[in-house]
mmCIF file of C-alpha atoms in Angstrom:
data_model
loop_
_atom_site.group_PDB
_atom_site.id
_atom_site.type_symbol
_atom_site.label_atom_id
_atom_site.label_comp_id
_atom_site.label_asym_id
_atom_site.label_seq_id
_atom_site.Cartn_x
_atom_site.Cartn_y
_atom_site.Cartn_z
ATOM 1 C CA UNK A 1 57.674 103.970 135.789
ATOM 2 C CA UNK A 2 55.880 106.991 135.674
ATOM 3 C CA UNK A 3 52.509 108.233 135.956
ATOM 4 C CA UNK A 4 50.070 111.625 136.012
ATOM 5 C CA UNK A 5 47.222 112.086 138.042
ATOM 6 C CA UNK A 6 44.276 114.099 137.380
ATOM 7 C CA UNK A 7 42.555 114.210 141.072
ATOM 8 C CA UNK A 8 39.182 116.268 139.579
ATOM 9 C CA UNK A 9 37.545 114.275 136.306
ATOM 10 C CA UNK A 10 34.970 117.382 136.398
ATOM 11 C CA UNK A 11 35.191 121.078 137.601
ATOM 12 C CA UNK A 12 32.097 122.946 137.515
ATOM 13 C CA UNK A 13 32.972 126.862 137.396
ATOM 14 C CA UNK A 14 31.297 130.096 137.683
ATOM 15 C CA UNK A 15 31.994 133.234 134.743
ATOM 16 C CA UNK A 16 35.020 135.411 135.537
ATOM 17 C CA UNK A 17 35.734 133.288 138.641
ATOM 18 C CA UNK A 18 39.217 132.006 139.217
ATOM 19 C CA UNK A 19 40.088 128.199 138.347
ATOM 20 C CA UNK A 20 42.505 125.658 139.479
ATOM 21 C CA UNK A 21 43.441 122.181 137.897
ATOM 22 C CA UNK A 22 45.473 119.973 139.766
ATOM 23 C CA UNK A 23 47.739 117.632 137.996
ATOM 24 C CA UNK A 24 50.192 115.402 140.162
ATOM 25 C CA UNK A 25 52.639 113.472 138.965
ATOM 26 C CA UNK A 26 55.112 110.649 139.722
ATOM 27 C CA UNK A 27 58.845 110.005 138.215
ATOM 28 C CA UNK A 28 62.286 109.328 139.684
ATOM 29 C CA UNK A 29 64.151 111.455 137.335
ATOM 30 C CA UNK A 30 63.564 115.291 135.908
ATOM 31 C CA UNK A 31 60.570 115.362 133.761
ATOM 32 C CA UNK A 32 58.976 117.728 130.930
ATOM 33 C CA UNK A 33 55.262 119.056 131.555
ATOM 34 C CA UNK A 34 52.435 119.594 129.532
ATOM 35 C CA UNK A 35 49.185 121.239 129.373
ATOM 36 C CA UNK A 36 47.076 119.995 126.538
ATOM 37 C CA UNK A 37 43.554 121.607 125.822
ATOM 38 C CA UNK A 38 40.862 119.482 123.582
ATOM 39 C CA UNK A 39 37.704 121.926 122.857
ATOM 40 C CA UNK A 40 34.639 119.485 122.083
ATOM 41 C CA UNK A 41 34.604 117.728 118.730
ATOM 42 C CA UNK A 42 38.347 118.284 118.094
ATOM 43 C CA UNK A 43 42.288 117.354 118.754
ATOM 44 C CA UNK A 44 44.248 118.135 121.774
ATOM 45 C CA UNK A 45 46.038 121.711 121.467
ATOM 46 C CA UNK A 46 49.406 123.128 123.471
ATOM 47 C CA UNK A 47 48.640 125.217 126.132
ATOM 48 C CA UNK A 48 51.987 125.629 127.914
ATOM 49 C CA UNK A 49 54.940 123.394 128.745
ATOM 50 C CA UNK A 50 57.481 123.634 131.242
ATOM 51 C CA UNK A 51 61.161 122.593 130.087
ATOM 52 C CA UNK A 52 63.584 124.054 132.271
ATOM 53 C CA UNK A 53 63.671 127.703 133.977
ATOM 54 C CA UNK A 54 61.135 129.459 135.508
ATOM 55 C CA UNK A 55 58.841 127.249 137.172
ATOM 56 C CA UNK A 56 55.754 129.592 136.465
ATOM 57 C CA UNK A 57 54.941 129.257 133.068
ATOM 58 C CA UNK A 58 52.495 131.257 131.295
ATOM 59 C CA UNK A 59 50.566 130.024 127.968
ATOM 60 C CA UNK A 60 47.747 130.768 125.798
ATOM 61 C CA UNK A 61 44.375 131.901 126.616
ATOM 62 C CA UNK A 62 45.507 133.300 129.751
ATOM 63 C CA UNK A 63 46.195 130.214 131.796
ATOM 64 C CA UNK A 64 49.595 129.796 133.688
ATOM 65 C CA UNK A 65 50.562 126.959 135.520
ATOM 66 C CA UNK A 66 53.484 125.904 138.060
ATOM 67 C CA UNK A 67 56.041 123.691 138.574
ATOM 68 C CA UNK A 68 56.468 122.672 142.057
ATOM 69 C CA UNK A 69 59.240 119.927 141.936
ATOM 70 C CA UNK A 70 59.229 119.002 146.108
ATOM 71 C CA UNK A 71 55.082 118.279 145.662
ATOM 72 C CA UNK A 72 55.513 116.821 142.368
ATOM 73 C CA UNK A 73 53.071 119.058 140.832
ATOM 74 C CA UNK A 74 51.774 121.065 138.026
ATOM 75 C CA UNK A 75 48.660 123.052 138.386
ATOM 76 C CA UNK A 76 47.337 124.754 136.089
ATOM 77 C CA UNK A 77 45.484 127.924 136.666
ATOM 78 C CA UNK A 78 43.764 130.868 135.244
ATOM 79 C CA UNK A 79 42.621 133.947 137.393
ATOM 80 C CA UNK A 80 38.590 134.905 135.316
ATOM 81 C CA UNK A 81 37.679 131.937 132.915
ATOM 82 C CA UNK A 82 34.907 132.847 130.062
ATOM 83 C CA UNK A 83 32.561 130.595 128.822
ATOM 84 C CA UNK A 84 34.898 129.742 126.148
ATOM 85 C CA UNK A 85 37.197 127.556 128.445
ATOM 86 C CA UNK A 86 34.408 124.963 129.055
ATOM 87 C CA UNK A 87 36.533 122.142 127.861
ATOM 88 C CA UNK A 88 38.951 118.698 128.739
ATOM 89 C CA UNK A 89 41.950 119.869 129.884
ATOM 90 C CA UNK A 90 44.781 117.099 129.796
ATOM 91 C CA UNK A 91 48.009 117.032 131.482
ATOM 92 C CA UNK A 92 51.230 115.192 130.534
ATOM 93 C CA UNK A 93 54.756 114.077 131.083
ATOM 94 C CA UNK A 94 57.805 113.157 129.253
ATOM 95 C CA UNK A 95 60.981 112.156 131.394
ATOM 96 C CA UNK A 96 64.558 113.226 130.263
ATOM 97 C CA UNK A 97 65.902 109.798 128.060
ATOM 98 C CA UNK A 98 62.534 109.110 126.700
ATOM 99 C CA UNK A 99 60.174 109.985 123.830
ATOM 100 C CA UNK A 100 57.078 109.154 124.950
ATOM 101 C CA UNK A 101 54.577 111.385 126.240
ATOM 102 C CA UNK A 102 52.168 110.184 129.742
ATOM 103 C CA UNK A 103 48.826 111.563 129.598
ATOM 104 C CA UNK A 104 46.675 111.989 132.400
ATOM 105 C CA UNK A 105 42.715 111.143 132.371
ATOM 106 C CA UNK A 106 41.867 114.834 131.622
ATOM 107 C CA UNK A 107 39.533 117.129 133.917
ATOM 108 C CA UNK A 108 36.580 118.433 132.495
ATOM 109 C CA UNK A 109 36.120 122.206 132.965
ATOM 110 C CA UNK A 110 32.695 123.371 132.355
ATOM 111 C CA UNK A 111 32.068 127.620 132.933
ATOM 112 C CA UNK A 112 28.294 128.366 133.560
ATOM 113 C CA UNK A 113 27.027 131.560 132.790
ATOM 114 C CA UNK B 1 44.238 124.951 112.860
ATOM 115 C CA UNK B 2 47.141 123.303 113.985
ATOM 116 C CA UNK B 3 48.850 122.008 110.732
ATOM 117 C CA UNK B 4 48.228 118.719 111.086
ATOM 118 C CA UNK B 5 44.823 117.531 109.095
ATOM 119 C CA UNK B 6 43.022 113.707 109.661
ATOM 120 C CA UNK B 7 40.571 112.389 107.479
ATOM 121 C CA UNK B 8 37.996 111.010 108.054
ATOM 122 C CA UNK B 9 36.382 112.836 110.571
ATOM 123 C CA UNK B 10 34.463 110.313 110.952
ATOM 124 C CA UNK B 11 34.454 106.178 110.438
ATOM 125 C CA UNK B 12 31.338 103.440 111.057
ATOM 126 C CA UNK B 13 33.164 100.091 109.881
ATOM 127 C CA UNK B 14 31.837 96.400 110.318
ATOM 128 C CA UNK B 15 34.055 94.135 112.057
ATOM 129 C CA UNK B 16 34.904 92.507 108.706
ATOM 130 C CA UNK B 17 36.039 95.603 106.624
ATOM 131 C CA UNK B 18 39.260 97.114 105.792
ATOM 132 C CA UNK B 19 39.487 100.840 106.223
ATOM 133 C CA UNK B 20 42.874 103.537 106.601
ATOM 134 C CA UNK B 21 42.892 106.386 108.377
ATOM 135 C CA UNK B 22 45.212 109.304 106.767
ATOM 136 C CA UNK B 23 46.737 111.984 108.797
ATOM 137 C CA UNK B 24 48.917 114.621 107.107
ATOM 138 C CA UNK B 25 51.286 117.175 109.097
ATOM 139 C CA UNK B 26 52.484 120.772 107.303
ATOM 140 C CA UNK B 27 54.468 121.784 109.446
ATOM 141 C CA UNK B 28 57.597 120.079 108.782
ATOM 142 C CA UNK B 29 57.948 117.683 111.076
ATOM 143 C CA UNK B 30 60.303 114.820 111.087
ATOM 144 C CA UNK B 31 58.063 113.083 113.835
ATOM 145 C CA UNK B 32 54.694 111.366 113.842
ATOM 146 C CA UNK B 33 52.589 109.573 116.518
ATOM 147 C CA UNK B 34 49.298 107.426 116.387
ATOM 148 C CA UNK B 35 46.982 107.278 120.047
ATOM 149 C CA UNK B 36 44.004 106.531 120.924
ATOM 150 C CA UNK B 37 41.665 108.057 122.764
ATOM 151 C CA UNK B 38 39.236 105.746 124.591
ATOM 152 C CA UNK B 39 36.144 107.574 127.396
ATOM 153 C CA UNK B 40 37.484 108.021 130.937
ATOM 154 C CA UNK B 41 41.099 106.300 130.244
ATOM 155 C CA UNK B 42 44.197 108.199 129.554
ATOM 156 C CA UNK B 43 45.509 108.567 125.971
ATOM 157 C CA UNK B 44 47.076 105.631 124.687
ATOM 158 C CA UNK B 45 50.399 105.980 122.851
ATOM 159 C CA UNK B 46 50.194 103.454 119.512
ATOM 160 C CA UNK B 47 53.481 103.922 117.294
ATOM 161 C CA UNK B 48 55.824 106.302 116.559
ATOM 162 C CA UNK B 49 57.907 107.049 113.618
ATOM 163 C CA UNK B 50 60.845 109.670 113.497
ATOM 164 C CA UNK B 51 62.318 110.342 110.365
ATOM 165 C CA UNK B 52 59.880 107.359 108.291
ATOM 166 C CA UNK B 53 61.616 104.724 110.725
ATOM 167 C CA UNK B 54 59.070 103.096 113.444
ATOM 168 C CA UNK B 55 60.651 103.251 116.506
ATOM 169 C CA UNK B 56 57.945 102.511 118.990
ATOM 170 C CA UNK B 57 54.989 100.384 119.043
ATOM 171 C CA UNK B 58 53.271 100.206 122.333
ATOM 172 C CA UNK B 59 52.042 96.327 122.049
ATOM 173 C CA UNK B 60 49.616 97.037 119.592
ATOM 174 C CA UNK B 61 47.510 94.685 118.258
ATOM 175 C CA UNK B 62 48.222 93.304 114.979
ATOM 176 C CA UNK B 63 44.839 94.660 113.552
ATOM 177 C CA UNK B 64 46.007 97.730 113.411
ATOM 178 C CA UNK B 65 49.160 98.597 110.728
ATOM 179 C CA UNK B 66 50.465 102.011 110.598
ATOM 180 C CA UNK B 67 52.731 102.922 107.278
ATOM 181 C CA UNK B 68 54.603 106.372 107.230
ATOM 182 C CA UNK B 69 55.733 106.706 103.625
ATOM 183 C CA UNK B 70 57.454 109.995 104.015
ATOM 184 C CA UNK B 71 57.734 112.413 106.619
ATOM 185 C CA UNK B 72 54.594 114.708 105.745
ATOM 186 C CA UNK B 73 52.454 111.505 105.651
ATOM 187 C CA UNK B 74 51.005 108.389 108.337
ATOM 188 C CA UNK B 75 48.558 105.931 107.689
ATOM 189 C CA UNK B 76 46.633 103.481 110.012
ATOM 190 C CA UNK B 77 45.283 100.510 107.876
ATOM 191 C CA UNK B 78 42.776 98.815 110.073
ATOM 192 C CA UNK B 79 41.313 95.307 109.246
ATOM 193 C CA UNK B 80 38.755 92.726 111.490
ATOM 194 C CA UNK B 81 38.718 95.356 114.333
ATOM 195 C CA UNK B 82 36.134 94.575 117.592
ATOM 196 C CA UNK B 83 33.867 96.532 119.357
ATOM 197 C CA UNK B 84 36.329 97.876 121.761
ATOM 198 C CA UNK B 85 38.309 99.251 118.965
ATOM 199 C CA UNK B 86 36.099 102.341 118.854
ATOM 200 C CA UNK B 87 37.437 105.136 119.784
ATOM 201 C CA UNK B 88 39.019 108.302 119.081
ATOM 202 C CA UNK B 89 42.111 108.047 116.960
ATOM 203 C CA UNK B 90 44.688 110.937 117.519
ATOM 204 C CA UNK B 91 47.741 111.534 114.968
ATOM 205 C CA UNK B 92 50.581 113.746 116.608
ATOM 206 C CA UNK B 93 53.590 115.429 115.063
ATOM 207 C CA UNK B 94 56.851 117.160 116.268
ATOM 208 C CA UNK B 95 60.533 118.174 115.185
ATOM 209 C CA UNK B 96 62.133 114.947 116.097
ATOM 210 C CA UNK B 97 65.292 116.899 116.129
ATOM 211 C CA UNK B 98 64.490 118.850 119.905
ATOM 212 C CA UNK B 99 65.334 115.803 121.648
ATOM 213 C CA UNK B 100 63.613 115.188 125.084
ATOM 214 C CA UNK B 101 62.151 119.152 124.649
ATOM 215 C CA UNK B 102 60.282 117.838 121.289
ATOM 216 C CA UNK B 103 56.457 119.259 121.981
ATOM 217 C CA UNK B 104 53.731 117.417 119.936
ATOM 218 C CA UNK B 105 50.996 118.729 117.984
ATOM 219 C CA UNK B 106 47.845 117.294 117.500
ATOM 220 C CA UNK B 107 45.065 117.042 114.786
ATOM 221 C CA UNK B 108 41.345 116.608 115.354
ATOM 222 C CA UNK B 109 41.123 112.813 115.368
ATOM 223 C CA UNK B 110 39.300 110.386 113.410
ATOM 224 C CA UNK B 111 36.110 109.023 115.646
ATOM 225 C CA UNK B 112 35.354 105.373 115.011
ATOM 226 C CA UNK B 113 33.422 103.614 115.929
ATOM 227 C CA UNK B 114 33.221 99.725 115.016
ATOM 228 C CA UNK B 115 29.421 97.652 115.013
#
């Protein structure tokens, strides 16, 4: 069995200040991660994935996040946020040998002025 | 946009009507995926079809009936749904030829919400 863990349901963030979302997972055999955006009143969009390779990835909008396989973790992160990132952010998991995708319960990133 | 369009937006159903909710991908996919999205729970993988076939259905209740008639097309027919049903409804699509490296695509969701 498997299963993500978002530790912070809300994150409450200054203009151009630097952000971290923690996402924590647990598997017993090599896993694909996600980072899913979902901007008020609509879906969930990519943000970055990590398949294999370089365990900093970098995505859209200027986030980046890490893989760190010994802590079982993959934070995202994002060095100035604008206003424009107040949003859910969602992580998620697919193991090798399986198709389906393990969402975590999202954190809630909201950039005040 | 992302290429893959829901409609409706937006549902208000009685507990005793039959309604569908249509999600179309352009982006040819061979993949298609139904969650749901309930408040302060993790999103909840419904069905799956890959190439038309269903080949997952995550112990979904019976009220709910998805139909994929061709690849570009998915359908969830609903029919005497409760209260808890309401919810956000999420289609997904992906290559289905990528294997485990397949990434998923989303559309806005259908909101509904069931009196």
């Amino acid at each position: 069995a498997q299963s993500v863990t978002q530790l912070d349901s809300q994150v409450p963030v200054f203009e151009e200040a630097p952000v971290e979302l923690r996402c924590n997972y647990s598997s017993s055999v090599s896993v694909y991660l996600f980072w899913y955006v979902q901007y008020p009143n609509q879906g969930l969009q990519l943000l970055l994935k990590y398949l294999s390779g370089s365990t900093l990835v970098k995505g859209i909008n200027g986030f980046e996040a890490e893989f760190n396989k010994s802590q079982t973790s993959f934070h995202l992160r994002k060095p100035s946020v604008h206003i424009s990132d107040t949003a859910e952010y969602f992580c998620a998991v697919r193991r090798t040998g399986a198709n389906n995708l393990f969402f975590g319960t999202g954190t809630r990133l909201t950039v005040i002025p | 946009e992302t290429g893959v369009t829901q409609t409706p937006r937006h549902l208000v159903m009685g507990m005793t009507n039959k309604k569908s909710l249509k999600c179309e991908q352009h982006l040819g996919h061979n993949a298609m995926y139904w969650y749901k999205q309930s408040a302060k729970k993790p999103l909840e993988l419904m069905f799956v079809y890959n190439f038309k076939e269903q080949t997952e259905n995550n112990s979904v209740p019976s009220r709910f009936s998805p139909e994929c008639p061709n690849s570009s097309h998915l359908f969830l027919h609903l029919h005497t749904l409760q209260p808890e049903d309401s919810a956000l409804y999420l289609c997904a699509s992906s290559p289905g030829t990528e294997g485990w490296t397949d990434t998923q695509y989303f559309g806005p969701g259908t909101r509904l919400t069931v009196l």
